[in-house]
Short mmCIF file of C-alpha atoms in Angstrom, two decimals:
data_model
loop_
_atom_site.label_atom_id
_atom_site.label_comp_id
_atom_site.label_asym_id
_atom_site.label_seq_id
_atom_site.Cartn_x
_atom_site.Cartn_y
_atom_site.Cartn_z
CA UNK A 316 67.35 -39.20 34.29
CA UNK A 317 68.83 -42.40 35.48
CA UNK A 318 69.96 -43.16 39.29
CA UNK A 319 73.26 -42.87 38.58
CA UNK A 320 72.69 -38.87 37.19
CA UNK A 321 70.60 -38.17 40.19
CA UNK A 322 73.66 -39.37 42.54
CA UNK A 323 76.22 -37.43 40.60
CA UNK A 324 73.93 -34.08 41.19
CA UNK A 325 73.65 -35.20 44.55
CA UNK A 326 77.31 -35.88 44.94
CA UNK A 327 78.29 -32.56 43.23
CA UNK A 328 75.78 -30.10 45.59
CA UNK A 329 77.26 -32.01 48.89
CA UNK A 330 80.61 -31.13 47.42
CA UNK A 331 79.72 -27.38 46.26
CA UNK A 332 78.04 -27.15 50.63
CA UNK A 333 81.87 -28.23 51.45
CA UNK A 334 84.12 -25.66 49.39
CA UNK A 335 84.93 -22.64 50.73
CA UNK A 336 83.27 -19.71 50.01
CA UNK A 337 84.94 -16.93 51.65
CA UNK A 338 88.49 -16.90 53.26
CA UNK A 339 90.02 -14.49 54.78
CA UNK A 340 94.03 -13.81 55.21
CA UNK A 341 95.60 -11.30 56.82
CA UNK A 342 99.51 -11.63 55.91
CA UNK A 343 100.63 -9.36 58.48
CA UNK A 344 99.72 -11.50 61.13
CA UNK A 345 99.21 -15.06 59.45
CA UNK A 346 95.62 -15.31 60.40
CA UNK A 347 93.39 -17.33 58.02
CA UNK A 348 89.63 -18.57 58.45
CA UNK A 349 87.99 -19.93 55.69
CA UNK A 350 84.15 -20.18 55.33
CA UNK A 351 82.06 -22.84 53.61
CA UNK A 352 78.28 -21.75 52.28
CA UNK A 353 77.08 -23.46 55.37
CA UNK A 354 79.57 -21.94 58.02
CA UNK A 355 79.21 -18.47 56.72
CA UNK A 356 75.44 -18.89 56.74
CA UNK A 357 75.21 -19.92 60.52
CA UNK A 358 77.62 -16.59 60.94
CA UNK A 359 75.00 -14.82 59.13
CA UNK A 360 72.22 -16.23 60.74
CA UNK A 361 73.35 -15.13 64.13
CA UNK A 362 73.84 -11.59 63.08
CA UNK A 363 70.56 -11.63 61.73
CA UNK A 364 68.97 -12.70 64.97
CA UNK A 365 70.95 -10.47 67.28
CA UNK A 366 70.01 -7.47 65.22
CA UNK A 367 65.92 -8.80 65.19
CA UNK A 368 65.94 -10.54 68.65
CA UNK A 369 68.86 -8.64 70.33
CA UNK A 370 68.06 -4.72 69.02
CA UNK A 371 64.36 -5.13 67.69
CA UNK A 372 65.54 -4.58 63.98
CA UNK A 373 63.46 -5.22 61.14
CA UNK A 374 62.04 -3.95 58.10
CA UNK A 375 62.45 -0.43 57.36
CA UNK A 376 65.34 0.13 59.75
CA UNK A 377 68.74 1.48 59.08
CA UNK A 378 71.90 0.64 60.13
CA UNK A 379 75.37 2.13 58.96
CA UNK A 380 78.51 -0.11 58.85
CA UNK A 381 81.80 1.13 58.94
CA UNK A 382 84.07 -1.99 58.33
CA UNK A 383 86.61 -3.25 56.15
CA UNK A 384 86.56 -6.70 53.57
CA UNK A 385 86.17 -9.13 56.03
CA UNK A 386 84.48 -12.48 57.37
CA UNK A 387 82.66 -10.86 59.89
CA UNK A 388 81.63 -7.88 57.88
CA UNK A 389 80.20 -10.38 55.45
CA UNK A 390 78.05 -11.83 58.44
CA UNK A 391 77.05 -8.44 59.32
CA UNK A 392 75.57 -7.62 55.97
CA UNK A 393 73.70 -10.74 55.02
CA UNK A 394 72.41 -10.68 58.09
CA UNK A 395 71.35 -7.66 58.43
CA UNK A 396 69.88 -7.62 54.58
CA UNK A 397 68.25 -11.18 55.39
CA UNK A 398 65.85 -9.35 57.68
CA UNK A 399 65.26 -5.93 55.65
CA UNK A 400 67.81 -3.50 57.81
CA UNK A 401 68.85 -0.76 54.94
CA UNK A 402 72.42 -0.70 55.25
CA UNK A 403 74.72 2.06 54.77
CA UNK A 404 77.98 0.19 54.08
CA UNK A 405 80.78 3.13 54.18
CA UNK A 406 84.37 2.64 53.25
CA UNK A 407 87.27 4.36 54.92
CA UNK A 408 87.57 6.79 51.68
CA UNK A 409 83.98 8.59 53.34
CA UNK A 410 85.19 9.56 56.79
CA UNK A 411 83.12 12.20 58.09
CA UNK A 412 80.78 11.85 55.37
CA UNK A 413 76.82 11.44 56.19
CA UNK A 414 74.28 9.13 55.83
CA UNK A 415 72.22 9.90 53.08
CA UNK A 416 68.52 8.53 52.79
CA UNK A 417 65.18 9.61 54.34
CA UNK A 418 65.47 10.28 58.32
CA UNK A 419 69.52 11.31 57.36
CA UNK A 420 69.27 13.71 60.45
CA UNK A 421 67.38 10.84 63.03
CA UNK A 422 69.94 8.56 64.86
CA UNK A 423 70.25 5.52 63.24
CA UNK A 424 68.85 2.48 64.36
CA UNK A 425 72.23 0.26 64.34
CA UNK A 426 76.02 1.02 64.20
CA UNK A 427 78.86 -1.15 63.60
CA UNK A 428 82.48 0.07 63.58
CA UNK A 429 86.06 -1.55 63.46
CA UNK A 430 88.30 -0.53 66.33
CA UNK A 431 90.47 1.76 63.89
CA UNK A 432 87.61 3.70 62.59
CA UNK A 433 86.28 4.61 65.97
CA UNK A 434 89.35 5.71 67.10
CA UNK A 435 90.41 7.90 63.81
CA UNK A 436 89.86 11.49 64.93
CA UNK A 437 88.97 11.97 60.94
CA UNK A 438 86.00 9.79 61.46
CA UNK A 439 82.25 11.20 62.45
CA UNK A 440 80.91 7.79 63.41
CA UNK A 441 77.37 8.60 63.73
CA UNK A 442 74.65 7.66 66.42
CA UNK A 443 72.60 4.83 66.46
CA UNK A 444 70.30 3.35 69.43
CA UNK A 445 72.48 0.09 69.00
CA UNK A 446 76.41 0.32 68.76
CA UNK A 447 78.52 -2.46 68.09
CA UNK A 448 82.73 -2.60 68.10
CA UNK A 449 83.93 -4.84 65.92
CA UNK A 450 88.20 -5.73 66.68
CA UNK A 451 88.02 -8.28 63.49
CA UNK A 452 90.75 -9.50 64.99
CA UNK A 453 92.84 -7.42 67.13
CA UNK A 454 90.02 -7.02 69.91
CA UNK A 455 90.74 -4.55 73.04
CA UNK A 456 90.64 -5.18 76.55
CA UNK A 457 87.72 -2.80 77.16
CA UNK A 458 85.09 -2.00 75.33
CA UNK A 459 84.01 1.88 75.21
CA UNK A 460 80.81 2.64 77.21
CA UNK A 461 77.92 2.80 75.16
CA UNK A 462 79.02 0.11 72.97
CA UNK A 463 78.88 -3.52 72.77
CA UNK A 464 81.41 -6.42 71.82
CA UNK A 465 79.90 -7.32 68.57
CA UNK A 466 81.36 -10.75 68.11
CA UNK A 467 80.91 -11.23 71.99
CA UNK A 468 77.14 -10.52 71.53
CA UNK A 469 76.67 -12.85 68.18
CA UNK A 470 78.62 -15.94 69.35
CA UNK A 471 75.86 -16.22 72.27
CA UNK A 472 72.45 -16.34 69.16
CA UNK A 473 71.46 -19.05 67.94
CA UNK A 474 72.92 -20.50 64.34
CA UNK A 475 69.14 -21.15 63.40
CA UNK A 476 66.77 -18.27 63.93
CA UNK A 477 63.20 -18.81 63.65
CA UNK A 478 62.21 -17.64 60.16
CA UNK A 479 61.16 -13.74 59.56
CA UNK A 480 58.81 -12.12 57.23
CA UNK A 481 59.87 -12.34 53.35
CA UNK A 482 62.48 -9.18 52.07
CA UNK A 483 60.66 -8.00 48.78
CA UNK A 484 63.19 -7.13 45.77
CA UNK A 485 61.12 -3.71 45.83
CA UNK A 486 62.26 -3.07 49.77
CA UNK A 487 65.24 -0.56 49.99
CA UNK A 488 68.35 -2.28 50.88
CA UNK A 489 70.50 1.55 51.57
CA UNK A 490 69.37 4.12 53.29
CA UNK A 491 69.42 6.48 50.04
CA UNK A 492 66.06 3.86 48.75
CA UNK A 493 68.54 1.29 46.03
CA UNK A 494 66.49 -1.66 46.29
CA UNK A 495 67.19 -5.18 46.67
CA UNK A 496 67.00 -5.67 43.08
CA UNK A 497 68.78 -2.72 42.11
CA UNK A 498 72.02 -3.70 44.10
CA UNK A 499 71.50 -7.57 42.50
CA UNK A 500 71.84 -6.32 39.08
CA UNK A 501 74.82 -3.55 39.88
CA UNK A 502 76.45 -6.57 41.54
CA UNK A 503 75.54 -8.90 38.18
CA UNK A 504 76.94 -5.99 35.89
CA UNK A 505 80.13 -5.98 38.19
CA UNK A 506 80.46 -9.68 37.97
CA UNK A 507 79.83 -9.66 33.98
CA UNK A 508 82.56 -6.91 33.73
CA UNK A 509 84.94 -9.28 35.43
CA UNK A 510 84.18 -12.23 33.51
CA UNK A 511 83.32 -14.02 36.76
CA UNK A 512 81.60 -17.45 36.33
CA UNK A 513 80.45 -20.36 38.62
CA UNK A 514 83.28 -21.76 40.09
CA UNK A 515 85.40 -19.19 40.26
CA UNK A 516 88.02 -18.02 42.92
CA UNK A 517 88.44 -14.31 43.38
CA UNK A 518 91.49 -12.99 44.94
CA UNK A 519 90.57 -9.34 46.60
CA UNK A 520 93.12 -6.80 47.56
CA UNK A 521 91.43 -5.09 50.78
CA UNK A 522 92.40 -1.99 51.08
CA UNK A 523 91.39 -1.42 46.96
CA UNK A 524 88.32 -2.96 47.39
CA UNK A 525 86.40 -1.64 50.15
CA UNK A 526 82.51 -1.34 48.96
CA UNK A 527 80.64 -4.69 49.44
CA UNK A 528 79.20 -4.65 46.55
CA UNK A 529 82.23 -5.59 44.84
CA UNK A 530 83.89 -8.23 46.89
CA UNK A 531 80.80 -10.07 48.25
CA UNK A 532 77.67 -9.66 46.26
CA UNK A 533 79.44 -9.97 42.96
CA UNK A 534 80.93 -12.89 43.51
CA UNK A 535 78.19 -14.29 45.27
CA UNK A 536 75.91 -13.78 42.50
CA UNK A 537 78.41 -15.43 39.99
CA UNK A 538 78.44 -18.41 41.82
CA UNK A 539 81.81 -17.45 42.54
CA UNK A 540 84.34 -18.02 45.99
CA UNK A 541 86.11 -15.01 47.26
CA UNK A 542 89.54 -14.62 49.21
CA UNK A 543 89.99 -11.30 50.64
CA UNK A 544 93.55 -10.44 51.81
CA UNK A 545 94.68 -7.78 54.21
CA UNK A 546 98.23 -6.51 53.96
CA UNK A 547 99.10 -8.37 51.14
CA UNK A 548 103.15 -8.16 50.37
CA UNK A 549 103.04 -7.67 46.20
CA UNK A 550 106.17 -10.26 46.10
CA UNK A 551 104.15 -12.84 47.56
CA UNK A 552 101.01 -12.21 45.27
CA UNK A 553 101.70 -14.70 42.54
CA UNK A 554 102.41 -17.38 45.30
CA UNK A 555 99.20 -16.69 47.29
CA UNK A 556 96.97 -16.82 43.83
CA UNK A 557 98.74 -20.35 43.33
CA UNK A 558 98.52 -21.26 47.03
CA UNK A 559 94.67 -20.63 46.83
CA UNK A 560 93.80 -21.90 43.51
CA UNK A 561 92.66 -18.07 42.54
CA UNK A 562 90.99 -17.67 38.89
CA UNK A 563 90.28 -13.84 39.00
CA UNK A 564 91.51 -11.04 40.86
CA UNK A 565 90.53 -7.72 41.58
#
């Protein structure tokens, strides 16, 4: 390989660090943040470390989260995940519903929950030693007691934690025992299914696409960038997939 190929590859990866890889829109109220690799990483990073440093959360723990498609939830998860937390990511469609997995009946260890699902008297949001509120967006002026500001509490850790021990494919990443490896090829399956490839920009329609598995780890494993959209107004669909240069859609 000549010079000029290894500056081209070099060229190409700075330039891949620099795209976005997750944006989210909310059309109701006009609010847009897009993520590079890098950005969403530090996001994740921080999550990571409060739930290690902040709550004492590691391997073998369990943490339920009860959040929409979002930026943050996609810090929450990775986060969590990067340090072995099994996560019980529950859409809106199980209100009430229980954790399943071993210790189902022990408080959990960590729970996270959007302002509208804690306040939905159909919801039985369930106990954990650590609570965390998450207004993704629309945040309140007090904060229930018993629970913490979530994105209050993250801001203040540090973008580069100190490393932790390795996650093994084998280590449960849900409560119910699906391992790492298991939910890497469900995601791979979903992403073959939808043709996604490197490079691609997938437009998701939030309140459709709920489970995580779909619009982050599939596109994720592709290769793939993601735009999840709240409130999305059908007549303005084929003007946000030009706007953001989208390739696939949900």
């Amino acid at each position: 390989m000549g010079p000029s190929q290894t500056v081209s590859r070099s060229d190409d990866v700075a330039q891949d660090i620099d795209r976005p890889l997750l944006t989210f829109r909310d059309d109701a109220t006009g609010e847009r943040v897009e993520l590079t690799a890098s950005e969403l990483g530090d996001w994740a990073a921080r999550a990571a470390a409060l739930l290690r440093d902040g709550c004492g959360l590691g391997v073998g723990d369990r943490a339920a989260v009860l959040l929409p498609a979002h930026w943050q939830t996609a810090a929450v998860l990775l986060g969590a995940w990067s340090i072995g937390v099994a996560v019980s990511a529950r859409s809106r469609s199980t209100a009430g519903l229980p954790v399943l997995g071993q210790g189902a009946d022990e408080p959990l260890d960590a729970v996270l929950v959007s302002w509208a699902r804690l306040d939905d008297w159909l919801e039985d949001v369930p106990d954990g030693r650590h609570r965390f509120v998450l207004g993704l967006g629309h945040p309140r002026a007090e904060v229930p007691e018993g629970w913490r500001d979530w994105l209050a509490e993250v801001s203040r850790q540090d973008a580069a934690p100190p490393g932790y021990a390795a996650v093994r494919p084998s280590f449960a990443a849900t409560p119910d025992g699906t391992s790492y490896y298991a939910w890497g090829e469900i995601a791979r399956h979903i992403a073959d299914s939808l043709g996604l490839r490197s490079g691609d920009r997938l437009l998701v329609d939030r309140p459709d696409y709920e489970e995580p598995v779909k619009w982050l780890l599939a596109p994720l494993v592709a290769g793939a960038s993601v735009v999840v959209c709240a409130n999305l107004d059908p007549a303005r669909r084929d003007g946000l997939i030009a706007a953001e240069g989208i390739t696939k859609a949900l």
